[in-house]
Amino acid sequence: QVQLVESGGDVVQPGRSLRLSCAASRFTFSNFPMHWVRQAPGKGLEWVAVISFDGSDEFYADSVKGRFTISRDNSRNTLYLQMNSLRTEDTAVYFCARGGFTVTTISNSWGQGTLVTVSS
Amino acid sequence: DIQMTQSPSSLSASVGDRVTITCQASQDIRKYLHWYQQKPGKAPKLLIYDASTLEAGVPSRFSGSGSATDFTFTINSLQPEDFATYYCQQYDRLPLTFGGGTKVEIK
């Protein structure tokens, strides 16, 4: 059974930075694209970013482009999301999810989420 | 970006009812639509992919249909464990986009 465990969520002030991690296990991490999806409190789901299986391609939602960076370390089976210049509207639970055969697909494997609260 | 319009945003139903949710895409997404179920405090669970294919282990009372821009999700004979929020999501192209969700509540 695929396992994805996010960490790094915290309370931070607007304008500050935070890095999230997603530890993957029980599958060959280096074979799959990986996504970040977020959900603001009481709101719907919003796709954030995807990275290709080898890290050579990254794509972002317009709402985070230029502020967030997705990356991965296939030797450590870990996905990252570096979040800079945080805004109050970035407050959300952040989920990592395993991709499918292409960067446009998401599988049924999601982590439990980590909460990021941006507040002064 | 492709906009996904999901309706209704909420509904009340009884155990045993048939429930139908619709999702409309602003552009042709062919068959590339997911339906998810999400319960409070949990990650979304994929129920249907490619608009109509049931994910392994998902009960057959769940079904999906449609293509291009118009899609339908149905729960036949609603069960107590089905009370949750449901989302559609297109994966024809990036950025991936979700519908606004439908909260299915107990009548």
Coordinates of C-alpha atoms in Angstrom, one line a residue:
Chain A
Q1 CA 0.0 0.0 0.0
V2 CA 1.4 3.3 -1.1
Q3 CA 2.3 5.6 1.8
L4 CA 2.7 9.4 1.6
V5 CA 3.4 11.4 4.7
E6 CA 3.5 15.2 4.6
S7 CA 5.3 17.3 7.2
G8 CA 6.5 20.8 7.7
G9 CA 3.2 22.6 8.2
D10 CA 3.3 25.5 10.7
V11 CA 2.0 28.9 11.6
V12 CA 4.0 31.6 9.8
Q13 CA 3.7 35.3 9.3
P14 CA 2.9 36.8 5.9
G15 CA 5.9 37.3 3.7
R16 CA 7.9 34.5 5.4
S17 CA 8.9 31.1 3.9
L18 CA 8.2 27.5 4.7
R19 CA 9.2 24.2 3.2
L20 CA 6.9 21.2 3.2
S21 CA 8.1 17.6 2.7
C22 CA 6.3 14.5 1.6
A23 CA 8.0 11.2 2.4
A24 CA 7.1 8.4 0.0
S25 CA 7.3 4.7 0.6
R26 CA 6.0 1.3 -0.7
F27 CA 6.3 2.2 -4.3
T28 CA 9.1 3.2 -6.7
F29 CA 9.1 6.9 -6.1
S30 CA 11.4 7.7 -9.0
N31 CA 8.9 6.3 -11.6
F32 CA 6.1 8.7 -10.9
P33 CA 5.3 12.4 -11.2
M34 CA 4.2 14.0 -7.9
H35 CA 1.6 16.7 -7.2
W36 CA 0.8 19.1 -4.4
V37 CA -2.9 20.0 -3.9
R38 CA -4.2 22.3 -1.2
Q39 CA -7.5 23.0 0.5
A40 CA -8.2 26.2 2.4
P41 CA -10.3 25.8 5.5
G42 CA -13.9 25.0 4.6
K43 CA -13.2 25.4 0.9
G44 CA -12.7 23.2 -2.1
L45 CA -9.6 21.6 -3.6
E46 CA -7.0 23.5 -5.5
W47 CA -4.1 22.0 -7.5
V48 CA -0.8 23.7 -6.8
A49 CA 2.0 22.1 -8.7
V50 CA 3.4 18.9 -10.3
I51 CA 6.9 17.7 -11.0
S52 CA 7.9 15.0 -13.5
F53 CA 9.3 11.7 -12.4
D54 CA 12.9 12.8 -12.9
G55 CA 12.5 16.4 -11.8
S56 CA 13.1 17.8 -15.2
D57 CA 9.7 19.5 -15.6
E58 CA 7.7 21.5 -13.2
F59 CA 4.3 23.2 -13.6
Y60 CA 2.5 25.5 -11.3
A61 CA -0.9 27.1 -10.7
D62 CA -0.9 30.8 -11.5
S63 CA -1.7 31.6 -7.9
V64 CA 1.7 30.3 -6.7
K65 CA 3.9 30.7 -9.7
G66 CA 7.1 32.6 -8.9
R67 CA 6.6 32.1 -5.1
F68 CA 6.5 28.3 -4.7
T69 CA 9.0 25.7 -6.0
I70 CA 8.3 22.0 -6.2
S71 CA 11.3 19.7 -6.1
R72 CA 12.2 16.1 -5.4
D73 CA 15.0 14.0 -4.1
N74 CA 14.6 10.5 -5.7
S75 CA 17.5 9.2 -3.6
R76 CA 15.6 10.1 -0.4
N77 CA 12.1 9.3 -1.8
T78 CA 11.0 12.7 -0.8
L79 CA 9.0 15.5 -2.4
Y80 CA 9.3 19.1 -1.4
L81 CA 7.4 22.4 -1.7
Q82 CA 9.3 25.5 -1.0
M83 CA 6.9 28.3 -0.3
N84 CA 8.2 31.9 -0.3
S85 CA 6.5 35.2 0.2
L86 CA 3.6 33.5 1.9
R87 CA 0.2 35.3 1.9
T88 CA -2.8 34.8 4.1
E89 CA -4.7 33.2 1.2
D90 CA -2.1 30.4 1.2
T91 CA -3.5 29.1 4.4
A92 CA -4.6 25.6 3.7
V93 CA -4.1 21.9 4.2
Y94 CA -1.5 20.8 1.7
F95 CA -1.7 17.3 0.3
C96 CA 0.9 15.5 -1.7
A97 CA -0.4 13.0 -4.3
R98 CA 1.3 10.5 -6.5
G99 CA 0.9 11.1 -10.2
G100 CA 0.0 8.7 -12.9
F101 CA 1.7 8.0 -16.2
T102 CA 1.8 11.6 -17.2
V103 CA 2.1 14.9 -15.3
T104 CA -1.6 15.5 -15.9
T105 CA -2.8 12.5 -14.0
I106 CA -3.3 12.0 -10.2
S107 CA -3.6 8.5 -8.8
N108 CA -5.6 7.4 -5.8
S109 CA -2.6 7.8 -3.5
W110 CA -2.7 10.9 -1.3
G111 CA -1.1 11.8 2.0
Q112 CA -3.1 12.9 5.0
G113 CA -2.1 16.6 4.6
T114 CA -0.2 19.1 6.6
L115 CA -1.7 22.4 7.7
V116 CA -0.1 25.7 6.8
T117 CA -1.5 28.8 8.5
V118 CA -0.3 32.2 7.4
S119 CA -1.2 34.9 9.9
S120 CA 0.2 37.9 11.6
Chain B
D1 CA -7.6 27.4 -17.7
I2 CA -10.5 25.0 -17.9
Q3 CA -13.3 25.9 -15.5
M4 CA -15.3 23.1 -13.9
T5 CA -18.8 23.9 -12.9
Q6 CA -20.3 21.4 -10.5
S7 CA -23.9 21.4 -9.3
P8 CA -25.6 21.4 -7.0
S9 CA -23.3 22.7 -4.3
S10 CA -25.2 20.8 -1.7
L11 CA -28.1 18.4 -1.4
S12 CA -30.1 16.6 1.2
A13 CA -31.0 13.0 0.7
S14 CA -32.1 9.9 2.5
V15 CA -30.6 6.5 2.8
G16 CA -31.7 4.5 -0.3
D17 CA -32.1 7.6 -2.5
R18 CA -30.6 8.0 -5.9
V19 CA -28.3 11.0 -6.1
T20 CA -27.1 12.7 -9.2
I21 CA -24.4 15.4 -9.5
T22 CA -23.4 17.2 -12.7
C23 CA -20.1 18.7 -13.8
Q24 CA -19.6 20.9 -16.8
A25 CA -16.2 21.8 -18.3
S26 CA -15.6 25.1 -20.0
Q27 CA -13.8 23.3 -22.8
D28 CA -13.8 19.8 -24.3
I29 CA -11.9 17.5 -21.9
R30 CA -12.6 14.3 -23.8
K31 CA -13.1 11.6 -21.2
Y32 CA -10.4 12.9 -18.7
L33 CA -12.5 13.4 -15.6
H34 CA -12.1 12.1 -12.1
W35 CA -14.8 12.0 -9.4
Y36 CA -13.6 12.1 -5.7
Q37 CA -15.2 11.6 -2.4
Q38 CA -13.9 13.5 0.6
K39 CA -14.9 13.1 4.2
P40 CA -14.0 15.7 6.9
G41 CA -10.4 15.7 7.9
K42 CA -9.5 13.2 5.2
A43 CA -7.8 13.2 1.9
P44 CA -9.9 12.8 -1.2
K45 CA -10.6 9.3 -2.4
L46 CA -10.7 8.6 -6.1
L47 CA -14.0 6.9 -7.1
I48 CA -14.1 7.2 -10.9
Y49 CA -11.5 7.9 -13.6
D50 CA -11.9 8.4 -17.3
A51 CA -15.3 9.7 -16.6
S52 CA -16.9 6.3 -16.2
T53 CA -14.4 3.7 -15.0
L54 CA -14.8 2.6 -11.4
E55 CA -11.6 2.6 -9.3
A56 CA -10.8 -0.8 -7.9
G57 CA -12.7 -1.6 -4.7
V58 CA -15.3 1.1 -5.2
P59 CA -18.9 -0.1 -4.8
S60 CA -20.9 -0.5 -7.9
R61 CA -23.6 1.8 -6.7
F62 CA -21.3 4.6 -7.8
S63 CA -21.2 5.4 -11.5
G64 CA -20.2 8.1 -13.9
S65 CA -21.0 9.1 -17.5
G66 CA -20.4 11.8 -20.0
S67 CA -17.7 13.1 -22.3
A68 CA -16.5 16.4 -23.8
T69 CA -18.0 19.0 -21.6
D70 CA -20.9 17.4 -19.7
F71 CA -20.6 14.8 -17.1
T72 CA -22.8 13.1 -14.5
F73 CA -22.0 11.2 -11.3
T74 CA -24.7 9.0 -9.7
I75 CA -25.0 7.2 -6.4
N76 CA -27.7 4.5 -6.6
S77 CA -29.2 3.6 -3.2
L78 CA -27.3 6.1 -1.0
Q79 CA -25.7 4.4 2.0
P80 CA -24.9 6.0 5.4
E81 CA -21.2 6.0 4.6
D82 CA -21.8 8.0 1.4
F83 CA -22.6 11.2 3.2
A84 CA -19.6 13.3 2.2
T85 CA -18.4 16.0 -0.3
Y86 CA -17.9 15.0 -3.9
Y87 CA -15.6 16.7 -6.4
C88 CA -15.0 16.4 -10.1
Q89 CA -11.6 17.2 -11.6
Q90 CA -10.4 17.4 -15.1
Y91 CA -7.0 16.1 -16.2
D92 CA -7.1 16.8 -19.9
R93 CA -4.5 19.5 -19.5
L94 CA -2.7 21.6 -16.9
P95 CA -3.5 23.4 -14.7
L96 CA -5.6 20.6 -13.2
T97 CA -8.9 22.1 -12.0
F98 CA -11.6 20.9 -9.7
G99 CA -15.3 21.6 -9.5
G100 CA -16.5 23.5 -6.4
G101 CA -17.8 20.3 -4.7
T102 CA -21.2 18.9 -3.7
K103 CA -21.9 18.2 -0.1
V104 CA -24.3 15.3 0.3
E105 CA -26.1 15.6 3.6
I106 CA -28.6 13.5 5.5
K107 CA -32.2 14.6 5.1

